GROMACS .gro file of C-alpha atoms in nm:
model
  428
    1UNK     CA    1   0.011   0.042  -0.079
    2UNK     CA    2   0.130   0.402  -0.068
    3UNK     CA    3   0.344   0.529   0.233
    4UNK     CA    4   0.117   0.803   0.268
    5UNK     CA    5   0.132   0.929   0.626
    6UNK     CA    6   0.034   1.323   0.912
    7UNK     CA    7   0.274   1.366   1.042
    8UNK     CA    8   0.144   1.569   1.448
    9UNK     CA    9   0.445   1.590   1.606
   10UNK     CA   10   0.785   1.592   1.368
   11UNK     CA   11   1.148   1.637   1.541
   12UNK     CA   12   1.313   1.923   1.501
   13UNK     CA   13   1.587   1.872   1.315
   14UNK     CA   14   1.612   2.277   1.100
   15UNK     CA   15   1.981   2.301   1.096
   16UNK     CA   16   2.212   2.602   1.159
   17UNK     CA   17   2.239   2.711   0.781
   18UNK     CA   18   1.860   2.627   0.742
   19UNK     CA   19   1.776   2.858   0.950
   20UNK     CA   20   1.978   3.165   0.767
   21UNK     CA   21   1.813   3.069   0.418
   22UNK     CA   22   1.522   3.130   0.642
   23UNK     CA   23   1.582   3.436   0.843
   24UNK     CA   24   1.611   3.662   0.567
   25UNK     CA   25   1.258   3.454   0.390
   26UNK     CA   26   1.090   3.577   0.640
   27UNK     CA   27   1.178   3.894   0.652
   28UNK     CA   28   1.051   4.042   0.200
   29UNK     CA   29   0.743   3.816   0.339
   30UNK     CA   30   0.672   3.976   0.600
   31UNK     CA   31   0.742   4.291   0.393
   32UNK     CA   32   0.438   4.280   0.184
   33UNK     CA   33   0.393   4.045  -0.141
   34UNK     CA   34   0.122   3.863  -0.297
   35UNK     CA   35   0.109   3.538  -0.263
   36UNK     CA   36   0.203   3.474  -0.590
   37UNK     CA   37   0.521   3.636  -0.490
   38UNK     CA   38   0.567   3.377  -0.208
   39UNK     CA   39   0.511   3.083  -0.477
   40UNK     CA   40   0.801   3.264  -0.637
   41UNK     CA   41   0.984   3.345  -0.346
   42UNK     CA   42   0.979   2.979  -0.216
   43UNK     CA   43   1.010   2.861  -0.543
   44UNK     CA   44   1.347   3.059  -0.524
   45UNK     CA   45   1.514   2.982  -0.253
   46UNK     CA   46   1.359   2.670  -0.031
   47UNK     CA   47   1.570   2.438  -0.271
   48UNK     CA   48   1.869   2.420   0.064
   49UNK     CA   49   1.545   2.300   0.230
   50UNK     CA   50   1.320   2.093   0.066
   51UNK     CA   51   1.280   1.917  -0.212
   52UNK     CA   52   1.042   2.014  -0.495
   53UNK     CA   53   1.001   2.069  -0.914
   54UNK     CA   54   0.631   2.234  -0.810
   55UNK     CA   55   0.553   2.406  -0.519
   56UNK     CA   56   0.193   2.563  -0.550
   57UNK     CA   57  -0.128   2.766  -0.300
   58UNK     CA   58  -0.487   2.724  -0.309
   59UNK     CA   59  -0.751   2.821  -0.033
   60UNK     CA   60  -1.068   2.747   0.078
   61UNK     CA   61  -1.364   2.859  -0.106
   62UNK     CA   62  -1.790   2.787  -0.129
   63UNK     CA   63  -1.736   2.779   0.273
   64UNK     CA   64  -1.482   2.502   0.254
   65UNK     CA   65  -1.668   2.275  -0.005
   66UNK     CA   66  -1.383   2.308  -0.237
   67UNK     CA   67  -0.959   2.461  -0.281
   68UNK     CA   68  -0.950   2.628  -0.560
   69UNK     CA   69  -0.544   2.725  -0.685
   70UNK     CA   70  -0.404   3.076  -0.667
   71UNK     CA   71  -0.104   3.098  -0.690
   72UNK     CA   72   0.147   2.802  -0.878
   73UNK     CA   73   0.467   2.694  -0.999
   74UNK     CA   74   0.630   2.465  -1.135
   75UNK     CA   75   0.858   2.280  -1.373
   76UNK     CA   76   0.655   2.055  -1.593
   77UNK     CA   77   0.711   2.195  -1.953
   78UNK     CA   78   0.358   2.162  -1.948
   79UNK     CA   79   0.113   2.178  -1.642
   80UNK     CA   80  -0.212   2.105  -1.530
   81UNK     CA   81  -0.274   2.237  -1.196
   82UNK     CA   82  -0.273   2.644  -1.289
   83UNK     CA   83  -0.423   2.936  -1.084
   84UNK     CA   84  -0.811   2.829  -1.110
   85UNK     CA   85  -0.793   2.486  -1.094
   86UNK     CA   86  -0.996   2.337  -0.778
   87UNK     CA   87  -1.173   2.057  -0.709
   88UNK     CA   88  -1.456   1.981  -0.415
   89UNK     CA   89  -1.281   1.844  -0.019
   90UNK     CA   90  -1.512   1.669   0.045
   91UNK     CA   91  -1.461   1.266  -0.042
   92UNK     CA   92  -1.079   1.411  -0.096
   93UNK     CA   93  -0.780   1.291   0.022
   94UNK     CA   94  -0.723   1.612   0.137
   95UNK     CA   95  -1.049   1.676   0.396
   96UNK     CA   96  -0.757   1.460   0.623
   97UNK     CA   97  -0.526   1.710   0.638
   98UNK     CA   98  -0.746   1.993   0.598
   99UNK     CA   99  -1.042   1.853   0.929
  100UNK     CA  100  -0.702   1.743   1.158
  101UNK     CA  101  -0.462   1.978   1.088
  102UNK     CA  102  -0.115   1.805   0.983
  103UNK     CA  103   0.076   1.755   0.722
  104UNK     CA  104   0.064   1.523   0.484
  105UNK     CA  105   0.354   1.334   0.256
  106UNK     CA  106   0.263   1.126  -0.060
  107UNK     CA  107   0.556   0.919  -0.187
  108UNK     CA  108   0.441   0.657  -0.480
  109UNK     CA  109   0.164   0.868  -0.573
  110UNK     CA  110   0.161   0.597  -0.904
  111UNK     CA  111   0.071   0.392  -0.636
  112UNK     CA  112  -0.160   0.642  -0.486
  113UNK     CA  113  -0.333   0.695  -0.776
  114UNK     CA  114  -0.361   0.240  -0.860
  115UNK     CA  115  -0.503   0.284  -0.472
  116UNK     CA  116  -0.713   0.608  -0.574
  117UNK     CA  117  -0.872   0.576  -0.925
  118UNK     CA  118  -1.125   0.811  -0.901
  119UNK     CA  119  -0.772   1.140  -0.750
  120UNK     CA  120  -0.795   1.300  -1.046
  121UNK     CA  121  -0.631   1.623  -0.923
  122UNK     CA  122  -0.322   1.272  -0.789
  123UNK     CA  123  -0.403   1.166  -1.223
  124UNK     CA  124  -0.363   1.585  -1.324
  125UNK     CA  125  -0.010   1.633  -1.096
  126UNK     CA  126   0.120   1.324  -1.198
  127UNK     CA  127   0.009   1.407  -1.634
  128UNK     CA  128   0.301   1.689  -1.426
  129UNK     CA  129   0.568   1.415  -1.401
  130UNK     CA  130   0.549   1.436  -1.007
  131UNK     CA  131   0.607   1.204  -0.823
  132UNK     CA  132   0.559   1.268  -0.445
  133UNK     CA  133   0.336   1.518  -0.269
  134UNK     CA  134   0.372   1.685   0.067
  135UNK     CA  135   0.055   1.875   0.123
  136UNK     CA  136   0.053   2.120   0.467
  137UNK     CA  137  -0.173   2.300   0.564
  138UNK     CA  138  -0.254   2.686   0.621
  139UNK     CA  139  -0.364   2.874   0.899
  140UNK     CA  140  -0.536   3.193   1.032
  141UNK     CA  141  -0.660   3.256   1.395
  142UNK     CA  142  -0.743   2.863   1.463
  143UNK     CA  143  -0.838   2.832   1.140
  144UNK     CA  144  -0.794   2.644   0.803
  145UNK     CA  145  -0.754   2.876   0.518
  146UNK     CA  146  -0.615   2.604   0.297
  147UNK     CA  147  -0.292   2.400   0.189
  148UNK     CA  148   0.038   2.461   0.040
  149UNK     CA  149   0.211   2.165  -0.136
  150UNK     CA  150   0.555   2.080  -0.278
  151UNK     CA  151   0.581   1.832  -0.518
  152UNK     CA  152   0.810   1.631  -0.687
  153UNK     CA  153   0.947   1.416  -0.915
  154UNK     CA  154   1.166   1.147  -0.709
  155UNK     CA  155   0.981   0.946  -0.563
  156UNK     CA  156   1.055   0.876  -0.188
  157UNK     CA  157   1.159   1.253  -0.116
  158UNK     CA  158   0.971   1.372   0.166
  159UNK     CA  159   1.056   1.295   0.574
  160UNK     CA  160   0.961   1.430   0.876
  161UNK     CA  161   1.241   1.715   0.851
  162UNK     CA  162   1.061   1.869   0.595
  163UNK     CA  163   0.730   1.858   0.760
  164UNK     CA  164   0.907   2.076   0.990
  165UNK     CA  165   1.089   2.319   0.781
  166UNK     CA  166   0.623   2.384   0.641
  167UNK     CA  167   0.593   2.437   0.976
  168UNK     CA  168   0.793   2.696   1.053
  169UNK     CA  169   0.689   2.967   0.802
  170UNK     CA  170   0.319   2.819   0.770
  171UNK     CA  171   0.161   3.152   0.951
  172UNK     CA  172   0.427   3.379   0.773
  173UNK     CA  173   0.263   3.179   0.401
  174UNK     CA  174  -0.084   3.189   0.585
  175UNK     CA  175  -0.129   3.575   0.696
  176UNK     CA  176   0.040   3.657   0.342
  177UNK     CA  177  -0.287   3.435   0.184
  178UNK     CA  178  -0.527   3.566   0.442
  179UNK     CA  179  -0.425   3.914   0.359
  180UNK     CA  180  -0.446   3.844   0.012
  181UNK     CA  181  -0.794   3.667   0.048
  182UNK     CA  182  -0.960   4.009   0.206
  183UNK     CA  183  -0.813   4.156  -0.032
  184UNK     CA  184  -0.947   4.008  -0.391
  185UNK     CA  185  -1.276   4.039  -0.090
  186UNK     CA  186  -1.287   4.411  -0.098
  187UNK     CA  187  -1.217   4.440  -0.447
  188UNK     CA  188  -1.545   4.274  -0.534
  189UNK     CA  189  -1.700   4.499  -0.275
  190UNK     CA  190  -1.599   4.710  -0.424
  191UNK     CA  191  -1.649   4.620  -0.814
  192UNK     CA  192  -2.070   4.560  -0.672
  193UNK     CA  193  -2.064   4.912  -0.590
  194UNK     CA  194  -2.005   5.048  -0.870
  195UNK     CA  195  -2.220   4.697  -1.074
  196UNK     CA  196  -2.520   4.914  -0.834
  197UNK     CA  197  -2.394   5.247  -0.934
  198UNK     CA  198  -2.428   5.133  -1.292
  199UNK     CA  199  -2.738   4.936  -1.249
  200UNK     CA  200  -2.899   5.254  -1.108
  201UNK     CA  201  -2.785   5.495  -1.356
  202UNK     CA  202  -2.861   5.210  -1.618
  203UNK     CA  203  -3.261   5.201  -1.493
  204UNK     CA  204  -3.280   5.574  -1.447
  205UNK     CA  205  -3.200   5.724  -1.749
  206UNK     CA  206  -3.555   5.518  -1.927
  207UNK     CA  207  -3.798   5.631  -1.654
  208UNK     CA  208  -3.596   6.006  -1.731
  209UNK     CA  209  -3.666   5.919  -2.065
  210UNK     CA  210  -3.981   5.803  -2.021
  211UNK     CA  211  -4.061   6.108  -1.787
  212UNK     CA  212  -3.896   6.362  -2.015
  213UNK     CA  213  -4.067   6.315  -2.271
  214UNK     CA  214  -4.480   6.328  -2.073
  215UNK     CA  215  -4.336   6.682  -1.948
  216UNK     CA  216  -4.231   6.756  -2.354
  217UNK     CA  217  -4.672   6.671  -2.412
  218UNK     CA  218  -4.786   6.928  -2.123
  219UNK     CA  219  -4.569   7.179  -2.287
  220UNK     CA  220  -4.566   7.128  -2.647
  221UNK     CA  221  -4.968   7.041  -2.536
  222UNK     CA  222  -5.167   7.326  -2.398
  223UNK     CA  223  -5.531   7.196  -2.570
  224UNK     CA  224  -5.511   6.808  -2.375
  225UNK     CA  225  -5.825   6.678  -2.224
  226UNK     CA  226  -5.823   6.724  -1.872
  227UNK     CA  227  -5.852   6.322  -1.840
  228UNK     CA  228  -5.567   6.273  -2.075
  229UNK     CA  229  -5.413   6.552  -1.933
  230UNK     CA  230  -5.462   6.337  -1.586
  231UNK     CA  231  -5.344   6.037  -1.712
  232UNK     CA  232  -5.018   6.211  -1.859
  233UNK     CA  233  -4.943   6.375  -1.500
  234UNK     CA  234  -5.023   6.035  -1.284
  235UNK     CA  235  -4.725   5.799  -1.558
  236UNK     CA  236  -4.433   6.134  -1.480
  237UNK     CA  237  -4.599   6.055  -1.085
  238UNK     CA  238  -4.588   5.632  -1.095
  239UNK     CA  239  -4.216   5.705  -1.341
  240UNK     CA  240  -4.089   5.929  -1.000
  241UNK     CA  241  -4.189   5.659  -0.745
  242UNK     CA  242  -4.029   5.324  -0.961
  243UNK     CA  243  -3.746   5.536  -0.926
  244UNK     CA  244  -3.758   5.708  -0.582
  245UNK     CA  245  -3.753   5.300  -0.485
  246UNK     CA  246  -3.447   5.225  -0.691
  247UNK     CA  247  -3.259   5.503  -0.524
  248UNK     CA  248  -3.367   5.348  -0.214
  249UNK     CA  249  -3.244   5.054  -0.281
  250UNK     CA  250  -2.942   5.064  -0.344
  251UNK     CA  251  -2.905   5.375  -0.009
  252UNK     CA  252  -2.922   5.065   0.136
  253UNK     CA  253  -2.737   4.790   0.016
  254UNK     CA  254  -2.970   4.486  -0.074
  255UNK     CA  255  -2.995   4.543  -0.450
  256UNK     CA  256  -2.856   4.289  -0.637
  257UNK     CA  257  -2.610   4.170  -0.462
  258UNK     CA  258  -2.561   3.787  -0.438
  259UNK     CA  259  -2.848   3.722  -0.360
  260UNK     CA  260  -3.231   3.818  -0.467
  261UNK     CA  261  -3.337   4.135  -0.447
  262UNK     CA  262  -3.646   4.217  -0.202
  263UNK     CA  263  -3.994   4.150  -0.306
  264UNK     CA  264  -4.295   4.407  -0.284
  265UNK     CA  265  -4.523   4.126  -0.391
  266UNK     CA  266  -4.900   4.235  -0.474
  267UNK     CA  267  -5.217   4.051  -0.657
  268UNK     CA  268  -5.136   4.269  -0.960
  269UNK     CA  269  -5.444   4.250  -1.228
  270UNK     CA  270  -5.169   4.125  -1.506
  271UNK     CA  271  -5.430   4.249  -1.875
  272UNK     CA  272  -5.494   4.608  -1.696
  273UNK     CA  273  -5.086   4.683  -1.570
  274UNK     CA  274  -4.909   4.588  -1.926
  275UNK     CA  275  -5.124   4.794  -2.135
  276UNK     CA  276  -5.077   5.098  -1.837
  277UNK     CA  277  -4.735   5.020  -1.816
  278UNK     CA  278  -4.687   4.945  -2.239
  279UNK     CA  279  -4.924   5.320  -2.235
  280UNK     CA  280  -4.661   5.492  -2.082
  281UNK     CA  281  -4.283   5.386  -2.248
  282UNK     CA  282  -4.479   5.353  -2.592
  283UNK     CA  283  -4.337   5.724  -2.609
  284UNK     CA  284  -3.960   5.592  -2.635
  285UNK     CA  285  -4.064   5.428  -2.965
  286UNK     CA  286  -4.272   5.666  -3.103
  287UNK     CA  287  -3.883   5.863  -3.022
  288UNK     CA  288  -3.751   5.676  -3.338
  289UNK     CA  289  -4.031   5.545  -3.520
  290UNK     CA  290  -4.117   5.208  -3.385
  291UNK     CA  291  -4.493   5.086  -3.350
  292UNK     CA  292  -4.566   4.970  -3.015
  293UNK     CA  293  -4.886   4.723  -2.965
  294UNK     CA  294  -4.949   4.436  -2.747
  295UNK     CA  295  -5.163   4.070  -2.735
  296UNK     CA  296  -5.277   3.959  -2.431
  297UNK     CA  297  -5.446   3.600  -2.451
  298UNK     CA  298  -5.726   3.476  -2.312
  299UNK     CA  299  -5.674   3.327  -1.960
  300UNK     CA  300  -5.386   3.636  -1.831
  301UNK     CA  301  -5.534   3.746  -1.492
  302UNK     CA  302  -5.422   3.787  -1.169
  303UNK     CA  303  -5.072   3.720  -1.043
  304UNK     CA  304  -4.879   3.757  -0.772
  305UNK     CA  305  -4.608   4.003  -0.849
  306UNK     CA  306  -4.354   4.329  -0.767
  307UNK     CA  307  -4.504   4.547  -0.929
  308UNK     CA  308  -4.233   4.777  -0.971
  309UNK     CA  309  -3.969   4.486  -1.061
  310UNK     CA  310  -4.166   4.359  -1.296
  311UNK     CA  311  -4.249   4.708  -1.425
  312UNK     CA  312  -3.789   4.668  -1.492
  313UNK     CA  313  -3.810   4.395  -1.681
  314UNK     CA  314  -4.043   4.492  -1.932
  315UNK     CA  315  -3.920   4.827  -1.941
  316UNK     CA  316  -3.534   4.662  -2.001
  317UNK     CA  317  -3.679   4.400  -2.243
  318UNK     CA  318  -3.835   4.653  -2.474
  319UNK     CA  319  -3.623   4.937  -2.444
  320UNK     CA  320  -3.354   4.730  -2.568
  321UNK     CA  321  -3.557   4.638  -2.804
  322UNK     CA  322  -3.627   4.972  -2.977
  323UNK     CA  323  -3.259   5.038  -2.923
  324UNK     CA  324  -3.186   4.763  -3.157
  325UNK     CA  325  -3.515   4.785  -3.389
  326UNK     CA  326  -3.485   5.048  -3.746
  327UNK     CA  327  -3.690   5.330  -3.747
  328UNK     CA  328  -4.086   5.204  -3.902
  329UNK     CA  329  -4.106   4.849  -3.774
  330UNK     CA  330  -4.273   4.664  -3.493
  331UNK     CA  331  -4.298   4.565  -3.127
  332UNK     CA  332  -4.503   4.356  -2.931
  333UNK     CA  333  -4.506   4.293  -2.612
  334UNK     CA  334  -4.739   3.925  -2.543
  335UNK     CA  335  -4.832   3.781  -2.277
  336UNK     CA  336  -5.037   3.438  -2.235
  337UNK     CA  337  -5.144   3.148  -1.939
  338UNK     CA  338  -4.852   2.902  -1.919
  339UNK     CA  339  -4.925   2.553  -1.693
  340UNK     CA  340  -4.971   2.831  -1.377
  341UNK     CA  341  -4.730   3.030  -1.511
  342UNK     CA  342  -4.747   3.356  -1.746
  343UNK     CA  343  -4.503   3.398  -2.003
  344UNK     CA  344  -4.444   3.742  -2.132
  345UNK     CA  345  -4.299   3.804  -2.507
  346UNK     CA  346  -4.154   4.083  -2.666
  347UNK     CA  347  -4.113   4.032  -2.996
  348UNK     CA  348  -3.890   4.294  -3.247
  349UNK     CA  349  -3.772   4.285  -3.596
  350UNK     CA  350  -3.428   4.412  -3.489
  351UNK     CA  351  -3.119   4.248  -3.685
  352UNK     CA  352  -3.106   3.867  -3.474
  353UNK     CA  353  -2.881   3.803  -3.250
  354UNK     CA  354  -2.541   3.594  -3.342
  355UNK     CA  355  -2.549   3.236  -3.214
  356UNK     CA  356  -2.176   3.261  -3.037
  357UNK     CA  357  -2.367   3.508  -2.819
  358UNK     CA  358  -2.680   3.402  -2.707
  359UNK     CA  359  -2.496   3.196  -2.411
  360UNK     CA  360  -2.355   3.514  -2.215
  361UNK     CA  361  -2.582   3.753  -2.301
  362UNK     CA  362  -2.746   3.707  -1.985
  363UNK     CA  363  -2.410   3.805  -1.832
  364UNK     CA  364  -2.317   4.057  -1.655
  365UNK     CA  365  -2.111   4.358  -1.887
  366UNK     CA  366  -2.159   4.162  -2.130
  367UNK     CA  367  -2.198   4.366  -2.453
  368UNK     CA  368  -2.305   4.211  -2.858
  369UNK     CA  369  -2.173   4.261  -3.089
  370UNK     CA  370  -2.453   4.467  -3.256
  371UNK     CA  371  -2.494   4.880  -3.270
  372UNK     CA  372  -2.716   5.044  -3.118
  373UNK     CA  373  -2.939   5.170  -3.368
  374UNK     CA  374  -3.012   5.610  -3.244
  375UNK     CA  375  -2.610   5.499  -3.049
  376UNK     CA  376  -2.779   5.408  -2.690
  377UNK     CA  377  -2.535   5.367  -2.494
  378UNK     CA  378  -2.533   5.047  -2.304
  379UNK     CA  379  -2.388   4.968  -1.947
  380UNK     CA  380  -2.374   4.525  -2.037
  381UNK     CA  381  -2.566   4.564  -1.734
  382UNK     CA  382  -2.995   4.533  -1.890
  383UNK     CA  383  -3.003   4.191  -1.945
  384UNK     CA  384  -2.863   4.057  -1.590
  385UNK     CA  385  -3.069   4.261  -1.429
  386UNK     CA  386  -3.402   4.122  -1.502
  387UNK     CA  387  -3.232   3.803  -1.493
  388UNK     CA  388  -3.158   3.787  -1.179
  389UNK     CA  389  -3.525   3.973  -1.114
  390UNK     CA  390  -3.731   3.740  -1.327
  391UNK     CA  391  -3.515   3.478  -1.092
  392UNK     CA  392  -3.635   3.605  -0.751
  393UNK     CA  393  -4.039   3.585  -0.830
  394UNK     CA  394  -3.987   3.139  -0.927
  395UNK     CA  395  -3.954   3.231  -1.288
  396UNK     CA  396  -3.658   3.195  -1.614
  397UNK     CA  397  -3.601   3.403  -1.893
  398UNK     CA  398  -3.509   3.257  -2.233
  399UNK     CA  399  -3.416   3.459  -2.577
  400UNK     CA  400  -3.458   3.308  -2.947
  401UNK     CA  401  -3.261   3.467  -3.209
  402UNK     CA  402  -3.141   3.470  -3.607
  403UNK     CA  403  -2.941   3.663  -3.769
  404UNK     CA  404  -3.134   3.889  -3.988
  405UNK     CA  405  -3.498   3.777  -3.862
  406UNK     CA  406  -3.508   4.010  -3.515
  407UNK     CA  407  -3.511   3.845  -3.162
  408UNK     CA  408  -3.820   3.732  -2.912
  409UNK     CA  409  -3.698   3.736  -2.531
  410UNK     CA  410  -3.946   3.545  -2.314
  411UNK     CA  411  -4.015   3.486  -1.908
  412UNK     CA  412  -4.269   3.335  -1.791
  413UNK     CA  413  -4.367   3.335  -1.373
  414UNK     CA  414  -4.565   3.150  -1.155
  415UNK     CA  415  -4.978   3.257  -1.097
  416UNK     CA  416  -4.925   3.262  -0.737
  417UNK     CA  417  -4.578   3.410  -0.729
  418UNK     CA  418  -4.216   3.253  -0.590
  419UNK     CA  419  -4.291   2.979  -0.419
  420UNK     CA  420  -4.025   3.146  -0.130
  421UNK     CA  421  -4.087   3.496  -0.137
  422UNK     CA  422  -3.711   3.605  -0.065
  423UNK     CA  423  -3.787   3.962   0.098
  424UNK     CA  424  -4.008   3.686   0.342
  425UNK     CA  425  -4.266   3.947   0.288
  426UNK     CA  426  -4.632   3.927   0.209
  427UNK     CA  427  -4.878   4.004  -0.056
  428UNK     CA  428  -5.043   4.290  -0.037
   0.00000   0.00000   0.00000
């Protein structure tokens, strides 16, 4: 059976020469380095103390369920396990290392793979030419945050003295790794803040176009009938209320951040709601000489939705259609009942979307190759927002498109509302 050893207690075998090497390495580590710098430094400096042909650092992600390589260096001509490589912890050979917090030595990786044929990482490291390995846990504040790997092309390369050396340096390496993780987390937060501002800009710009269009209508039509004037004022008022709620969501810092948006669920008469909503946004179509119509099938009645959020969905889909459709073309919004769901389709006569772009369409900051017909700006956020809002309602969104024949965006939502409201709000 393969030699696979955990080392709970190691003898102190570092020589004075080793300690002399160790001191300047620590000084450079403490001076502030990235994890890649640490791996490069270790690769260039540790050979007098420990044998290796490959060094890597991996961290626990997904609440400790997976390990992801964040830095690696190898003398292999074709390295397989590189930065970004990851795999599950459960049922893997590393689960014991992480659980016990003790280094592990495997001095015959070929025999280990024969005994564990499902170990993909062992197969991959063997493909790099490695034949033995030393895996050492990294701790921060008593908690395992990842592991550091040393691998050698020679079988039987590692002994207890090598794990002893690593225990001398592990705490310092772990500090650098933890700092790197905190820096990455900060960058993610800053990126999310940036996305929030761009998503706010995207949605507010459409609402402001509606307000501006109807304000111009009031100014340019002094003889507008009183009932029509009141309708226009109501549209302006409602658009302003929607914008106020969007700003409030941003200030609460809950808007779209890694979880479903809060929903204010209400039982809504969908035919009336859709006709009223489309009536407001038609002014954008009119500015581009685009014909806008609706088709509500029999059986579409009341549904439990957040009217503001579904309004954002419809606004985004329609404004996208207007953005890429030519003058004198037609955009149709259709709603129909399907097996306890409501399906809404927005069909346009635009240029269509290349098949290669369809799979990326609903990802954040994804922009297609089509150019807006009116020179409108695009943040690449609109459809990713739509996807989040539809999924928050328990629905799904899809697109069908053919070059030269337009596009059809469809979303479905349950008539009775999401099975579990993400915000826990009561239906009003």
